[in-house]
Short mmCIF file of C-alpha atoms in Angstrom, two decimals:
data_model
loop_
_atom_site.label_atom_id
_atom_site.label_comp_id
_atom_site.label_asym_id
_atom_site.label_seq_id
_atom_site.Cartn_x
_atom_site.Cartn_y
_atom_site.Cartn_z
CA MET A 1 45.14 -72.37 44.58
CA ASN A 2 43.57 -70.16 47.23
CA ARG A 3 40.58 -67.84 46.70
CA ARG A 4 42.57 -64.76 46.25
CA HIS A 5 44.70 -66.32 43.54
CA ARG A 6 41.61 -67.63 41.73
CA ARG A 7 40.07 -64.08 41.73
CA ALA A 8 43.19 -62.62 40.36
CA ALA A 9 43.41 -65.30 37.60
CA ALA A 10 39.77 -64.66 36.75
CA ALA A 11 40.37 -60.87 36.58
CA ALA A 12 43.35 -61.37 34.31
CA THR A 13 41.40 -63.71 32.07
CA ALA A 14 38.55 -61.09 31.74
CA VAL A 15 40.91 -58.17 30.95
CA CYS A 16 42.53 -60.40 28.23
CA ALA A 17 38.96 -61.25 26.78
CA LEU A 18 37.99 -57.57 26.80
CA THR A 19 41.09 -56.57 25.03
CA VAL A 20 40.71 -59.14 22.29
CA LEU A 21 36.96 -58.18 22.01
CA ALA A 22 37.79 -54.54 21.60
CA ALA A 23 40.27 -55.31 18.85
CA LEU A 24 37.64 -57.53 16.99
CA VAL A 25 34.52 -55.19 17.16
CA PRO A 26 35.63 -52.48 14.66
CA ALA A 27 36.59 -55.15 12.09
CA ALA A 28 33.33 -56.95 12.66
CA SER A 29 31.44 -53.66 12.21
CA VAL A 30 33.17 -52.90 8.93
CA GLN A 31 32.38 -56.35 7.65
CA ALA A 32 28.71 -56.17 8.72
CA ALA A 33 28.11 -52.64 7.17
CA PRO A 34 30.25 -52.26 4.13
CA ALA A 35 30.43 -48.76 2.42
CA PRO A 36 27.79 -48.59 -0.38
CA THR A 37 29.03 -48.87 -3.90
CA PRO A 38 27.53 -46.30 -6.35
CA SER A 39 25.04 -48.06 -8.58
CA ARG A 40 25.38 -47.63 -12.21
CA SER A 41 21.74 -48.44 -13.07
CA GLY A 42 19.75 -46.05 -15.03
CA ALA A 43 17.35 -45.31 -12.15
CA ALA A 44 20.25 -44.42 -9.83
CA GLU A 45 21.77 -42.14 -12.37
CA GLN A 46 18.50 -40.26 -12.82
CA GLN A 47 17.96 -39.61 -9.21
CA PRO A 48 20.31 -36.62 -8.75
CA GLU A 49 18.76 -35.13 -12.01
CA ARG A 50 15.31 -35.29 -10.49
CA SER A 51 16.59 -33.88 -7.24
CA LEU A 52 18.27 -30.93 -9.02
CA GLU A 53 15.03 -30.36 -11.07
CA GLN A 54 13.14 -30.14 -7.76
CA VAL A 55 15.61 -27.55 -6.50
CA ARG A 56 15.29 -25.62 -9.76
CA ALA A 57 11.50 -25.59 -9.48
CA GLU A 58 11.68 -24.49 -5.83
CA ILE A 59 14.18 -21.80 -6.63
CA GLU A 60 11.91 -20.63 -9.56
CA ASP A 61 8.90 -20.65 -7.22
CA LEU A 62 10.68 -18.38 -4.71
CA TYR A 63 11.72 -15.93 -7.33
CA ARG A 64 8.08 -15.81 -8.66
CA GLN A 65 6.89 -15.06 -5.13
CA ALA A 66 9.52 -12.32 -4.92
CA ALA A 67 8.20 -11.02 -8.23
CA ALA A 68 4.79 -10.77 -6.86
CA ALA A 69 6.12 -8.87 -3.78
CA THR A 70 8.03 -6.67 -6.08
CA ASP A 71 4.88 -5.70 -7.92
CA ALA A 72 3.28 -4.84 -4.50
CA TYR A 73 6.34 -2.87 -3.49
CA ASN A 74 6.44 -0.96 -6.67
CA LEU A 75 2.66 -0.18 -6.54
CA ALA A 76 2.88 0.90 -2.89
CA GLU A 77 5.88 3.11 -3.74
CA GLU A 78 4.08 4.63 -6.62
CA ARG A 79 0.92 5.36 -4.47
CA ALA A 80 3.03 6.63 -1.64
CA GLY A 81 4.65 9.04 -4.11
CA LYS A 82 1.30 10.35 -5.34
CA GLN A 83 0.00 10.62 -1.71
CA SER A 84 3.10 12.49 -0.65
CA ALA A 85 2.65 14.98 -3.44
CA GLU A 86 -1.03 15.30 -2.58
CA VAL A 87 -0.13 15.92 1.16
CA ALA A 88 2.39 18.66 0.07
CA ARG A 89 -0.22 20.28 -2.26
CA LEU A 90 -2.87 20.38 0.48
CA SER A 91 -0.24 21.73 3.02
CA GLN A 92 0.44 24.55 0.57
CA ALA A 93 -3.36 25.19 0.21
CA ILE A 94 -3.83 25.25 3.92
CA VAL A 95 -0.98 27.92 4.30
CA ALA A 96 -2.45 29.99 1.39
CA GLY A 97 -5.87 29.73 2.98
CA GLN A 98 -4.70 30.96 6.30
CA ALA A 99 -2.94 33.79 4.71
CA ARG A 100 -6.02 34.87 2.72
CA ILE A 101 -8.28 34.63 5.76
CA GLU A 102 -5.87 36.92 7.62
CA GLN A 103 -6.04 39.41 4.70
CA LEU A 104 -9.81 39.36 4.75
CA LYS A 105 -9.93 39.92 8.46
CA GLN A 106 -7.53 42.90 8.13
CA ARG A 107 -9.91 44.32 5.39
CA ALA A 108 -12.97 43.77 7.71
CA GLY A 109 -11.02 45.42 10.47
CA ALA A 110 -10.14 48.39 8.35
CA ALA A 111 -13.91 48.84 7.32
CA ALA A 112 -14.94 48.81 10.99
CA ARG A 113 -12.26 51.28 11.92
CA ALA A 114 -13.37 53.63 9.18
CA GLN A 115 -17.03 53.52 10.40
CA TYR A 116 -15.73 54.41 13.82
CA ARG A 117 -13.83 57.34 12.56
CA ASN A 118 -17.13 58.58 10.95
CA GLY A 119 -18.65 58.78 14.45
CA GLY A 120 -20.18 55.40 14.40
CA ILE A 121 -23.06 56.62 12.20
CA PRO A 122 -23.82 53.98 9.45
CA ASP A 123 -23.59 55.15 5.88
CA GLU A 124 -27.43 54.53 5.48
CA ALA A 125 -28.23 56.96 8.19
CA ARG A 126 -25.83 59.67 6.82
CA LEU A 127 -27.43 59.24 3.43
CA VAL A 128 -30.97 59.86 4.79
CA LEU A 129 -29.90 62.99 6.67
CA THR A 130 -28.40 64.79 3.66
CA ASP A 131 -30.33 67.69 1.91
CA ASP A 132 -28.30 67.73 -1.21
CA PRO A 133 -29.84 65.67 -4.11
CA ASP A 134 -26.66 65.27 -5.90
CA LEU A 135 -24.77 64.22 -2.78
CA PHE A 136 -27.75 61.77 -2.00
CA LEU A 137 -27.43 60.14 -5.50
CA ASP A 138 -23.63 59.96 -5.23
CA GLY A 139 -23.82 58.58 -1.67
CA ALA A 140 -26.55 56.01 -2.78
CA GLY A 141 -24.26 54.72 -5.52
CA ARG A 142 -21.35 54.42 -3.19
CA LEU A 143 -23.55 52.87 -0.54
CA VAL A 144 -24.67 50.11 -2.98
CA GLN A 145 -21.04 49.44 -3.92
CA GLY A 146 -19.98 49.35 -0.26
CA LEU A 147 -22.74 46.98 0.64
CA LYS A 148 -21.85 44.61 -2.21
CA ALA A 149 -18.12 44.75 -1.25
CA THR A 150 -18.95 43.95 2.28
CA ARG A 151 -21.25 41.05 1.34
CA ASP A 152 -18.41 39.87 -1.06
CA LEU A 153 -15.88 40.20 1.74
CA LEU A 154 -17.95 38.16 4.22
CA ALA A 155 -18.89 35.52 1.54
CA GLU A 156 -15.24 35.06 0.61
CA LEU A 157 -14.16 34.94 4.29
CA GLU A 158 -16.74 32.19 4.84
CA GLN A 159 -15.76 30.27 1.73
CA GLN A 160 -12.03 30.47 2.71
CA GLN A 161 -12.72 29.12 6.18
CA THR A 162 -14.80 26.28 4.69
CA ASP A 163 -12.02 25.50 2.12
CA LEU A 164 -9.46 25.58 4.97
CA GLN A 165 -11.51 22.98 6.97
CA THR A 166 -11.77 20.87 3.86
CA TYR A 167 -8.00 21.01 3.16
CA THR A 168 -7.20 20.17 6.72
CA HIS A 169 -9.49 17.14 6.68
CA ASP A 170 -8.26 15.96 3.34
CA ALA A 171 -4.74 16.41 4.31
CA GLY A 172 -5.34 14.15 7.36
CA THR A 173 -6.96 11.55 5.14
CA GLU A 174 -4.12 11.65 2.69
CA TRP A 175 -1.60 11.40 5.41
CA ASN A 176 -3.22 8.24 6.68
CA ARG A 177 -3.26 6.75 3.19
CA LEU A 178 0.37 7.71 2.77
CA GLU A 179 1.21 5.83 5.94
CA GLN A 180 -0.72 2.77 4.84
CA HIS A 181 1.18 2.72 1.54
CA ARG A 182 4.47 3.07 3.33
CA ALA A 183 3.57 0.14 5.63
CA ALA A 184 2.56 -2.00 2.69
CA GLN A 185 5.82 -1.00 0.99
CA GLU A 186 7.89 -2.00 3.95
CA LYS A 187 5.94 -5.34 4.22
CA ALA A 188 6.53 -6.06 0.57
CA ARG A 189 10.23 -5.15 0.95
CA LYS A 190 10.64 -7.74 3.77
CA ARG A 191 8.78 -10.41 1.79
CA ILE A 192 11.10 -9.76 -1.23
CA GLN A 193 14.20 -9.99 0.84
CA GLU A 194 13.01 -13.21 2.52
CA LYS A 195 12.09 -14.91 -0.75
CA ILE A 196 15.35 -13.91 -2.52
CA ALA A 197 17.47 -14.84 0.45
CA ALA A 198 15.72 -18.31 0.57
CA ALA A 199 16.36 -18.84 -3.23
CA GLU A 200 20.08 -17.74 -2.90
CA LYS A 201 20.61 -20.02 0.11
CA LEU A 202 19.16 -22.94 -1.86
CA GLU A 203 21.49 -22.25 -4.85
CA SER A 204 24.46 -21.57 -2.56
CA ARG A 205 24.25 -25.21 -1.18
CA LEU A 206 24.94 -26.49 -4.70
CA GLU A 207 28.46 -27.33 -5.89
CA ALA A 208 29.84 -25.37 -8.86
CA GLU A 209 29.12 -28.23 -11.24
CA GLU A 210 25.59 -28.42 -9.96
CA ARG A 211 24.96 -24.73 -10.43
CA LYS A 212 26.09 -25.13 -14.03
CA ARG A 213 23.64 -27.98 -14.49
CA LEU A 214 20.91 -25.80 -12.85
CA ARG A 215 21.45 -23.16 -15.37
CA GLU A 216 21.24 -25.73 -18.12
CA LEU A 217 18.01 -27.18 -16.63
CA GLU A 218 16.59 -23.61 -16.55
CA ARG A 219 17.57 -23.17 -20.19
CA GLN A 220 16.04 -26.48 -21.19
CA ALA A 221 12.83 -25.78 -19.39
CA GLN A 222 12.44 -22.37 -21.14
CA GLN A 223 13.40 -23.93 -24.54
CA ARG A 224 10.70 -26.66 -24.14
CA SER A 225 8.06 -24.04 -23.39
CA GLN A 226 9.31 -21.90 -26.33
CA THR A 227 9.16 -24.85 -28.79
CA ALA A 228 5.67 -25.93 -27.62
CA TRP A 229 4.55 -22.36 -28.11
CA LEU A 230 5.87 -22.03 -31.60
CA ASP A 231 4.64 -25.48 -32.50
CA SER A 232 1.08 -24.42 -31.68
CA GLY A 233 1.14 -22.16 -34.69
CA VAL A 234 0.38 -19.10 -32.60
CA LEU A 235 2.74 -16.90 -34.80
CA LYS A 236 1.36 -18.15 -38.07
CA ASP A 237 -0.53 -14.86 -38.59
CA VAL A 238 1.70 -12.51 -36.45
CA ASP A 239 3.57 -10.51 -39.10
CA ARG A 240 2.74 -6.93 -38.15
CA ALA A 241 5.31 -4.19 -38.05
CA ALA A 242 5.96 -2.03 -34.95
CA GLY A 243 4.60 1.43 -34.84
CA PRO A 244 6.97 4.56 -34.64
CA GLN A 245 6.70 4.50 -30.81
CA GLY A 246 7.11 0.82 -30.65
CA ARG A 247 10.34 0.94 -32.59
CA LYS A 248 11.66 3.56 -30.18
CA ALA A 249 10.66 1.43 -27.13
CA ILE A 250 12.35 -1.72 -28.68
CA ALA A 251 15.56 0.25 -29.44
CA PHE A 252 15.72 1.48 -25.80
CA ALA A 253 14.93 -2.00 -24.21
CA THR A 254 17.38 -3.88 -26.30
CA ALA A 255 20.11 -1.31 -25.58
CA GLN A 256 19.73 -2.32 -21.85
CA THR A 257 20.68 -5.95 -22.43
CA GLY A 258 23.48 -7.03 -20.03
CA LYS A 259 22.27 -4.80 -17.18
CA PRO A 260 21.35 -6.51 -13.96
CA TYR A 261 17.93 -7.20 -12.55
CA VAL A 262 17.30 -5.33 -9.36
CA TRP A 263 13.82 -5.31 -7.78
CA GLY A 264 12.28 -1.93 -7.68
CA ALA A 265 14.80 -0.49 -10.14
CA GLU A 266 13.85 1.79 -13.03
CA GLY A 267 17.34 2.31 -14.61
CA PRO A 268 19.55 3.53 -15.84
CA ASP A 269 21.97 0.95 -14.39
CA SER A 270 19.56 -1.68 -13.48
CA TYR A 271 15.95 -2.74 -13.89
CA ASP A 272 13.22 -4.95 -12.69
CA CYS A 273 10.80 -6.32 -15.31
CA SER A 274 8.12 -3.61 -15.31
CA GLY A 275 10.81 -1.06 -14.62
CA LEU A 276 12.28 -1.97 -18.01
CA THR A 277 9.09 -1.90 -19.93
CA GLN A 278 7.97 1.46 -18.34
CA SER A 279 11.34 3.14 -19.10
CA ALA A 280 11.26 1.78 -22.72
CA TRP A 281 7.86 3.23 -23.25
CA ALA A 282 8.81 6.44 -21.60
CA ALA A 283 11.72 6.78 -23.97
CA ALA A 284 9.19 6.35 -26.77
CA GLY A 285 7.13 9.19 -25.44
CA ARG A 286 4.29 7.23 -23.76
CA ALA A 287 3.70 7.01 -20.04
CA ILE A 288 2.40 3.70 -18.83
CA PRO A 289 1.72 2.24 -15.27
CA ARG A 290 4.62 1.19 -13.13
CA THR A 291 3.79 -2.48 -12.35
CA SER A 292 3.15 -5.48 -14.61
CA GLN A 293 -0.18 -5.95 -12.89
CA GLU A 294 -1.33 -2.35 -13.47
CA GLN A 295 0.03 -2.55 -17.07
CA TRP A 296 -2.11 -5.62 -17.63
CA ARG A 297 -5.18 -3.96 -15.88
CA LEU A 298 -5.07 -0.53 -17.47
CA LEU A 299 -3.49 -0.87 -21.00
CA PRO A 300 -5.58 -1.90 -24.06
CA ARG A 301 -5.40 -5.66 -24.62
CA VAL A 302 -4.97 -7.36 -27.93
CA PRO A 303 -5.10 -11.01 -28.91
CA VAL A 304 -1.80 -12.78 -29.19
CA LYS A 305 -2.52 -13.48 -32.92
CA ASP A 306 -2.73 -9.64 -33.49
CA MET A 307 0.47 -8.66 -31.52
CA ARG A 308 3.15 -6.61 -33.06
CA PRO A 309 6.65 -5.57 -31.99
CA GLY A 310 6.63 -3.14 -29.21
CA ASP A 311 3.55 -4.74 -27.43
CA LEU A 312 3.98 -5.92 -23.88
CA ILE A 313 3.57 -9.66 -23.15
CA ILE A 314 2.11 -10.31 -19.58
CA TYR A 315 3.08 -13.64 -17.99
CA TYR A 316 1.66 -15.94 -15.31
CA ALA A 317 -1.92 -16.04 -14.11
CA ASP A 318 -1.19 -13.26 -11.52
CA ALA A 319 0.41 -10.97 -14.03
CA THR A 320 3.75 -10.84 -12.11
CA HIS A 321 6.08 -10.63 -15.13
CA VAL A 322 6.27 -8.47 -18.31
CA ALA A 323 8.37 -8.38 -21.32
CA LEU A 324 8.55 -6.29 -24.49
CA TYR A 325 7.89 -8.17 -27.69
CA ILE A 326 10.57 -7.41 -30.39
CA GLY A 327 9.31 -9.72 -33.22
CA ASP A 328 10.27 -13.19 -34.68
CA GLY A 329 8.95 -14.97 -31.57
CA LEU A 330 11.37 -13.17 -29.17
CA MET A 331 11.13 -10.62 -26.28
CA VAL A 332 13.42 -8.64 -24.23
CA HIS A 333 12.98 -8.61 -20.46
CA ALA A 334 14.63 -8.45 -17.02
CA PRO A 335 14.18 -12.01 -15.73
CA ARG A 336 14.83 -12.13 -12.03
CA PRO A 337 17.42 -11.45 -9.40
CA GLY A 338 20.81 -12.85 -10.33
CA ARG A 339 20.12 -12.59 -14.07
CA ASP A 340 20.71 -9.73 -16.48
CA VAL A 341 18.38 -8.02 -19.07
CA THR A 342 18.32 -10.39 -21.98
CA VAL A 343 16.51 -11.48 -25.24
CA ALA A 344 14.67 -14.68 -24.85
CA GLY A 345 11.85 -16.69 -26.43
CA ALA A 346 8.50 -14.89 -26.01
CA GLY A 347 6.89 -18.30 -25.10
CA SER A 348 9.46 -19.45 -22.67
CA MET A 349 7.02 -18.66 -19.79
CA PRO A 350 3.16 -18.99 -19.51
CA ILE A 351 1.59 -16.07 -21.35
CA LEU A 352 -1.43 -14.35 -19.72
CA GLY A 353 -2.07 -11.84 -22.53
CA VAL A 354 -0.72 -9.02 -24.60
CA VAL A 355 -1.25 -5.27 -24.11
CA ARG A 356 -0.45 -2.32 -26.46
CA PRO A 357 0.62 0.97 -24.98
CA ASP A 358 0.24 3.00 -28.14
CA MET A 359 -3.29 1.81 -29.16
#
């Protein structure tokens, strides 16, 4: 066999070997790395549960952060509203002050023109030159009145000018505050939207069955917290009746059940947590602060053992959630985005304290 024939035979042998190897490799790979068989051990079954619980905790934390940002948004909105009203009031005062100064200037000009028509002789000189005693006395009285009127005119003009400067300065200050509150409001708005979007994205990744289990995990966590709270004996002495205004607040709040939570909402179609409690007490004839943090800071506090229906329960260490206590260990609240106003266990979340709007 010559060299060319040997090379051709070797090449043919190599091609055949490669073809056989290519056919064998996939089969060998499958045999070397078989598909995992789901384990039926208890530990393997619990792993998805723990993973879903972690997702639940993360979603809850995101919504808590959104609630804190909502309080910041509501507070900034409330302050911006007050600042806007103050700027409008000061603007009206400035316009009125300018008009009054113009009137006073016209009166001063009229007095100057009258003196000019009298030959430019001051009233004091004219009085000295008269020989008639009656005319002198009459003129003296009118002179005193005229001097007082002039002094009063000049004093009012000076005061109006001072007030106008103050109003202008104050309006500038209030406008700067208004802009700061609007900036804070917009910052809080973005933070709320980011946190809610992140929570919704997490939940959207779950299958329908997982979302059901997530709701069940949420319910179980709240139930455990409520049971522990009741078992502590905290309601042992809580048997007080609601006051007249408290009953009205409860009637209003419970009538809102089923309406959606919307951050920044104050009704009538949707609410956030403090929007619901503020609206309930407004319906009862009592104005209270807008945010849960301000409600905690400014309203009279009572011990949990002394609470009664109609009181507000403040939740979490940063006072970022609030509900209306309705008695029998229950409260009504607007929970969070994606949930509706509902009645739940008063101890289903960590309680910071209790405040009473009608104390």
